[in-house]
Amino acid sequence: ISGNARGSMGKIIVTGASGQFGNAAARLLLEKVPAEDLILLSRTTDKLAEFAELGANVRQADFDDPSTLRAAMQGGERMLLISTTRVGTRVEQHTNAVEAAKAEGVKHVVYTSILGCGKPDNPSVEQFDHLATEQMIEKSGLAWTHLRDSLYAEAVATAMAIPALQAGHKPENAGNGLVPIVSRDDCVAIAVGVLTQEGHANKAYDVTGPELWTLPDAMALVSQMAGKPIEIEPVDDEGMYLYFDSLGVARKASDIVPDGPIPWASEGMVTFGQSIREGFMNVVSDDVERITGRPPRTLRSVLEQFQHTWPA
């Protein structure tokens, strides 16, 4: 059957396709569209060899080098723009990608944003970049869909759980603020749904798990499952900065040592905790189930998946 007879919606571009989110999105897309309808972009294309062998279009692209981008975008109809990790300077990267996509005739940009984006007075510095990017995409004249992803359950299960279990305690500035912890699997599934279905243009979706958690309660579940104590030490924002200082984490993104051991800054984490504490993430949505056709994963199921990685 020719592509058109299958109701082909044109080629789909996935940026950052060698990253965790992009790789998972590419795999799921292959279950729904022919490989030749995929355009997978990465700075490190060798990581995408298996997709190239299946017939996907694998192309070199560097958001810091706009001259590479137009050729990379050629023939694309829809683009999954996965936010880059460079908090503070990524809006420029995202803008380069959208301008190149528009110049090559891409019609629709699906962007991975953050829950609580655009709420007045949201203190999260992570959110500032996402909001600026959402506004830039809307002003581009292209159709857009913003996927406002909550805190990843996988991050709770690994980056939060493992050090807390090793130390037996964890400082926390999020207080009793509520957050609908979501599996990255569900964030990927809703992205693929939006890219392969009609009817999602110019909409923003809250991508959440099925239940609200306080971070202390989430850590209590980790502690119970591991059979090891984790004492939560409530701290204010300055106390949280001091904790990250003690781990050698730069406070601001601009202070990160290039190629250093810690590629993130504490400012993002501390203000994220503040944002939870002040209620900016206290929302549960049914968007995941509505668009993917299946209920979102629970925190417990994701903790069970990663439990084998915890200290014995």
Short mmCIF file of C-alpha atoms in Angstrom, two decimals:
data_model
loop_
_atom_site.label_atom_id
_atom_site.label_comp_id
_atom_site.label_asym_id
_atom_site.label_seq_id
_atom_site.Cartn_x
_atom_site.Cartn_y
_atom_site.Cartn_z
CA ILE A 1 0.00 0.00 0.00
CA SER A 2 1.42 3.40 -0.88
CA GLY A 3 2.05 5.91 1.89
CA ASN A 4 -0.92 8.01 0.85
CA ALA A 5 -3.34 5.10 0.88
CA ARG A 6 -2.33 4.51 4.49
CA GLY A 7 -3.29 8.08 5.25
CA SER A 8 0.34 9.16 5.53
CA MET A 9 0.61 12.52 7.28
CA GLY A 10 4.00 13.40 5.80
CA LYS A 11 7.39 12.90 7.36
CA ILE A 12 7.93 13.34 11.11
CA ILE A 13 11.12 14.95 12.43
CA VAL A 14 12.42 13.95 15.88
CA THR A 15 15.13 16.21 17.29
CA GLY A 16 17.68 14.86 19.78
CA ALA A 17 16.81 11.37 18.61
CA SER A 18 19.84 9.77 20.29
CA GLY A 19 18.73 11.01 23.74
CA GLN A 20 16.53 8.92 26.03
CA PHE A 21 13.27 10.65 25.14
CA GLY A 22 14.02 10.89 21.42
CA ASN A 23 15.17 7.29 21.16
CA ALA A 24 12.01 6.04 22.88
CA ALA A 25 9.85 8.27 20.66
CA ALA A 26 11.55 6.92 17.51
CA ARG A 27 10.90 3.32 18.62
CA LEU A 28 7.23 3.98 19.32
CA LEU A 29 6.79 5.91 16.07
CA LEU A 30 8.13 2.91 14.14
CA GLU A 31 5.12 0.93 15.41
CA LYS A 32 2.79 3.49 13.82
CA VAL A 33 4.44 4.87 10.66
CA PRO A 34 6.79 3.50 7.98
CA ALA A 35 10.50 4.00 8.77
CA GLU A 36 10.98 6.12 5.65
CA ASP A 37 8.50 8.66 7.12
CA LEU A 38 10.86 9.34 10.04
CA ILE A 39 13.61 11.99 10.03
CA LEU A 40 15.83 11.49 13.07
CA LEU A 41 18.20 14.31 14.03
CA SER A 42 21.26 14.10 16.28
CA ARG A 43 24.69 15.58 16.74
CA THR A 44 25.89 11.98 17.13
CA THR A 45 24.29 10.10 14.23
CA ASP A 46 26.36 6.95 14.83
CA LYS A 47 24.07 6.27 17.82
CA LEU A 48 21.16 5.97 15.37
CA ALA A 49 22.65 3.31 13.09
CA GLU A 50 19.93 0.75 13.89
CA PHE A 51 17.22 3.20 12.77
CA ALA A 52 19.11 3.98 9.56
CA GLU A 53 19.28 0.25 8.81
CA LEU A 54 15.49 0.06 9.13
CA GLY A 55 15.12 2.80 6.53
CA ALA A 56 14.66 5.93 8.67
CA ASN A 57 16.28 9.17 7.50
CA VAL A 58 19.11 9.83 9.97
CA ARG A 59 20.63 13.30 9.72
CA GLN A 60 23.32 15.30 11.43
CA ALA A 61 22.02 18.45 13.17
CA ASP A 62 23.50 20.82 15.71
CA PHE A 63 21.19 23.46 17.17
CA ASP A 64 24.24 25.67 17.86
CA ASP A 65 25.14 25.63 14.17
CA PRO A 66 22.13 26.93 12.22
CA SER A 67 23.90 26.24 8.90
CA THR A 68 23.38 22.49 9.52
CA LEU A 69 19.69 22.78 10.22
CA ARG A 70 17.86 23.54 6.98
CA ALA A 71 19.20 20.47 5.19
CA ALA A 72 18.33 18.40 8.28
CA MET A 73 14.71 19.59 8.24
CA GLN A 74 14.11 19.00 4.52
CA GLY A 75 10.88 17.16 3.69
CA GLY A 76 9.50 17.21 7.24
CA GLU A 77 5.82 17.92 7.91
CA ARG A 78 5.69 17.69 11.72
CA MET A 79 8.50 18.10 14.24
CA LEU A 80 8.90 16.80 17.77
CA LEU A 81 11.12 19.46 19.35
CA ILE A 82 12.57 17.87 22.48
CA SER A 83 13.81 20.61 24.79
CA THR A 84 17.58 20.65 25.11
CA THR A 85 19.29 20.35 28.49
CA ARG A 86 21.03 23.70 28.49
CA VAL A 87 18.89 25.66 30.92
CA GLY A 88 19.31 29.40 30.47
CA THR A 89 20.63 29.35 26.91
CA ARG A 90 18.40 26.81 25.19
CA VAL A 91 15.79 29.24 23.87
CA GLU A 92 18.30 30.29 21.21
CA GLN A 93 18.83 26.63 20.27
CA HIS A 94 15.08 26.03 20.05
CA THR A 95 14.64 29.18 17.95
CA ASN A 96 17.31 28.05 15.49
CA ALA A 97 15.46 24.73 15.08
CA VAL A 98 12.02 26.31 14.58
CA GLU A 99 13.28 28.92 12.10
CA ALA A 100 14.98 26.21 10.00
CA ALA A 101 11.89 24.00 10.17
CA LYS A 102 9.63 26.85 9.05
CA ALA A 103 11.98 27.71 6.17
CA GLU A 104 11.80 24.09 4.97
CA GLY A 105 7.99 23.95 5.07
CA VAL A 106 7.41 22.10 8.36
CA LYS A 107 3.79 22.79 9.40
CA HIS A 108 3.45 21.70 13.04
CA VAL A 109 5.83 21.78 16.04
CA VAL A 110 5.20 19.55 19.06
CA TYR A 111 7.29 20.77 22.02
CA THR A 112 8.19 19.09 25.32
CA SER A 113 7.49 21.79 27.90
CA ILE A 114 6.94 21.71 31.69
CA LEU A 115 3.87 21.45 33.91
CA GLY A 116 2.80 24.79 35.35
CA CYS A 117 4.31 26.67 32.42
CA GLY A 118 3.05 30.21 32.05
CA LYS A 119 1.30 30.40 35.41
CA PRO A 120 1.86 33.92 36.77
CA ASP A 121 4.64 34.12 39.41
CA ASN A 122 5.88 30.55 38.82
CA PRO A 123 9.43 30.79 40.27
CA SER A 124 10.87 27.78 38.40
CA VAL A 125 13.83 28.87 36.26
CA GLU A 126 13.33 25.69 34.22
CA GLN A 127 9.93 27.10 33.31
CA PHE A 128 11.29 30.47 32.08
CA ASP A 129 13.02 28.80 29.10
CA HIS A 130 9.98 26.66 28.34
CA LEU A 131 7.63 29.64 28.43
CA ALA A 132 9.90 31.69 26.14
CA THR A 133 10.06 28.71 23.76
CA GLU A 134 6.27 28.20 23.78
CA GLN A 135 5.78 31.89 22.97
CA MET A 136 8.42 31.79 20.20
CA ILE A 137 6.73 28.77 18.56
CA GLU A 138 3.30 30.42 18.74
CA LYS A 139 4.68 33.58 17.14
CA SER A 140 6.33 31.55 14.33
CA GLY A 141 2.99 31.11 12.61
CA LEU A 142 3.33 27.31 12.65
CA ALA A 143 0.74 25.03 14.23
CA TRP A 144 1.89 24.05 17.73
CA THR A 145 1.18 21.61 20.52
CA HIS A 146 2.79 22.12 23.94
CA LEU A 147 3.26 18.98 26.04
CA ARG A 148 3.67 20.22 29.61
CA ASP A 149 5.41 17.27 31.25
CA SER A 150 5.41 16.80 35.02
CA LEU A 151 8.30 15.51 37.16
CA TYR A 152 9.55 12.18 35.77
CA ALA A 153 8.92 9.10 37.91
CA GLU A 154 12.17 7.70 36.48
CA ALA A 155 14.07 10.63 38.04
CA VAL A 156 12.42 9.93 41.40
CA ALA A 157 13.31 6.22 41.07
CA THR A 158 16.98 6.87 40.28
CA ALA A 159 18.44 10.36 40.76
CA MET A 160 16.37 10.99 43.91
CA ALA A 161 16.00 7.51 45.37
CA ILE A 162 19.56 6.19 45.07
CA PRO A 163 21.42 8.99 46.93
CA ALA A 164 18.64 9.14 49.54
CA LEU A 165 18.90 5.39 50.19
CA GLN A 166 22.71 5.59 50.33
CA ALA A 167 22.71 8.49 52.79
CA GLY A 168 19.62 7.47 54.75
CA HIS A 169 18.36 11.03 54.58
CA LYS A 170 17.42 13.71 52.09
CA PRO A 171 17.03 17.46 52.40
CA GLU A 172 13.83 18.69 50.73
CA ASN A 173 12.49 22.17 50.03
CA ALA A 174 9.27 21.14 48.26
CA GLY A 175 7.45 20.86 51.58
CA ASN A 176 3.98 19.33 51.28
CA GLY A 177 3.43 20.70 47.78
CA LEU A 178 1.74 18.24 45.43
CA VAL A 179 3.07 17.06 42.06
CA PRO A 180 1.52 14.46 39.68
CA ILE A 181 4.68 12.40 39.10
CA VAL A 182 4.59 10.96 35.55
CA SER A 183 6.46 8.18 33.75
CA ARG A 184 8.66 9.26 30.83
CA ASP A 185 6.99 6.37 28.95
CA ASP A 186 3.68 8.25 29.11
CA CYS A 187 5.32 11.54 28.05
CA VAL A 188 6.73 9.72 25.00
CA ALA A 189 3.40 8.00 24.26
CA ILE A 190 1.40 11.24 24.29
CA ALA A 191 4.00 12.90 22.05
CA VAL A 192 3.70 10.05 19.53
CA GLY A 193 -0.10 10.23 19.77
CA VAL A 194 -0.09 13.95 18.98
CA LEU A 195 2.34 13.44 16.07
CA THR A 196 0.28 10.66 14.47
CA GLN A 197 -3.29 11.86 15.10
CA GLU A 198 -5.28 14.83 13.82
CA GLY A 199 -6.93 17.43 16.02
CA HIS A 200 -4.10 18.53 18.32
CA ALA A 201 -3.05 21.78 16.64
CA ASN A 202 -2.71 24.88 18.83
CA LYS A 203 -3.38 23.10 22.11
CA ALA A 204 -1.42 22.72 25.35
CA TYR A 205 -1.70 19.46 27.29
CA ASP A 206 -0.87 18.77 30.94
CA VAL A 207 1.07 15.51 30.90
CA THR A 208 0.63 14.02 34.36
CA GLY A 209 0.62 10.75 36.23
CA PRO A 210 -2.59 9.40 37.77
CA GLU A 211 -2.05 10.71 41.31
CA LEU A 212 -0.63 13.64 43.25
CA TRP A 213 2.36 13.09 45.54
CA THR A 214 4.31 15.12 48.03
CA LEU A 215 8.02 14.42 47.58
CA PRO A 216 8.35 13.27 51.23
CA ASP A 217 5.55 10.72 50.61
CA ALA A 218 7.24 9.57 47.40
CA MET A 219 10.48 9.02 49.36
CA ALA A 220 8.51 7.21 52.09
CA LEU A 221 7.30 4.75 49.41
CA VAL A 222 10.90 4.26 48.22
CA SER A 223 11.99 3.66 51.83
CA GLN A 224 9.20 1.14 52.42
CA MET A 225 9.92 -0.78 49.20
CA ALA A 226 13.68 -0.82 49.86
CA GLY A 227 13.31 -1.71 53.54
CA LYS A 228 15.75 1.10 54.40
CA PRO A 229 15.05 4.32 56.26
CA ILE A 230 15.10 7.70 54.51
CA GLU A 231 14.77 10.64 56.85
CA ILE A 232 13.42 13.75 55.13
CA GLU A 233 14.99 16.95 56.39
CA PRO A 234 12.74 19.89 55.55
CA VAL A 235 14.90 22.87 54.50
CA ASP A 236 14.26 26.30 53.04
CA ASP A 237 15.54 27.26 49.61
CA GLU A 238 18.89 28.47 50.98
CA GLY A 239 19.32 25.17 52.84
CA MET A 240 18.68 23.34 49.59
CA TYR A 241 21.34 25.43 47.81
CA LEU A 242 23.82 24.64 50.60
CA TYR A 243 23.13 20.92 50.18
CA PHE A 244 23.85 21.09 46.43
CA ASP A 245 26.91 23.28 47.15
CA SER A 246 28.23 20.44 49.35
CA LEU A 247 27.92 18.08 46.36
CA GLY A 248 29.91 20.46 44.17
CA VAL A 249 26.96 21.48 41.99
CA ALA A 250 27.17 24.89 40.30
CA ARG A 251 24.40 27.27 41.38
CA LYS A 252 23.70 28.77 37.95
CA ALA A 253 23.69 27.15 34.51
CA SER A 254 26.28 29.70 33.37
CA ASP A 255 28.70 28.36 36.03
CA ILE A 256 28.58 24.73 34.88
CA VAL A 257 32.02 23.38 33.99
CA PRO A 258 31.90 22.22 30.34
CA ASP A 259 32.17 18.40 30.17
CA GLY A 260 32.42 18.41 33.98
CA PRO A 261 31.04 15.67 36.23
CA ILE A 262 27.74 17.48 36.98
CA PRO A 263 26.01 18.86 33.86
CA TRP A 264 23.19 20.65 35.71
CA ALA A 265 22.85 23.60 38.07
CA SER A 266 21.18 23.71 41.49
CA GLU A 267 19.17 26.82 40.61
CA GLY A 268 16.93 24.66 38.43
CA MET A 269 16.39 22.07 41.17
CA VAL A 270 15.87 24.52 44.02
CA THR A 271 13.34 26.67 42.17
CA PHE A 272 11.62 23.51 40.89
CA GLY A 273 11.12 22.46 44.53
CA GLN A 274 9.88 25.96 45.34
CA SER A 275 7.43 25.74 42.42
CA ILE A 276 6.02 22.45 43.79
CA ARG A 277 5.83 23.86 47.33
CA GLU A 278 3.90 26.91 46.15
CA GLY A 279 1.32 24.80 44.29
CA PHE A 280 2.29 25.43 40.66
CA MET A 281 2.28 21.69 39.83
CA ASN A 282 -0.84 20.72 41.76
CA VAL A 283 -2.85 19.45 38.78
CA VAL A 284 -3.99 16.04 37.54
CA SER A 285 -5.10 15.73 33.94
CA ASP A 286 -6.61 12.93 31.84
CA ASP A 287 -4.76 14.06 28.69
CA VAL A 288 -2.42 11.02 28.67
CA GLU A 289 -5.27 8.49 28.73
CA ARG A 290 -7.40 10.49 26.29
CA ILE A 291 -4.66 10.71 23.66
CA THR A 292 -2.81 7.40 24.17
CA GLY A 293 -5.84 5.26 25.00
CA ARG A 294 -4.26 3.84 28.13
CA PRO A 295 -4.07 5.02 31.75
CA PRO A 296 -0.75 6.56 32.83
CA ARG A 297 1.67 4.46 34.88
CA THR A 298 1.72 4.77 38.66
CA LEU A 299 4.79 5.89 40.59
CA ARG A 300 4.91 2.48 42.27
CA SER A 301 5.15 0.65 38.94
CA VAL A 302 8.12 2.79 37.89
CA LEU A 303 9.83 2.33 41.29
CA GLU A 304 9.39 -1.45 40.89
CA GLN A 305 11.00 -1.23 37.44
CA PHE A 306 14.14 0.47 38.84
CA GLN A 307 14.30 -1.20 42.24
CA HIS A 308 17.11 -3.50 41.05
CA THR A 309 19.35 -0.42 40.66
CA TRP A 310 19.03 0.61 44.32
CA PRO A 311 21.80 0.00 46.86
CA ALA A 312 21.39 -3.42 48.47
#
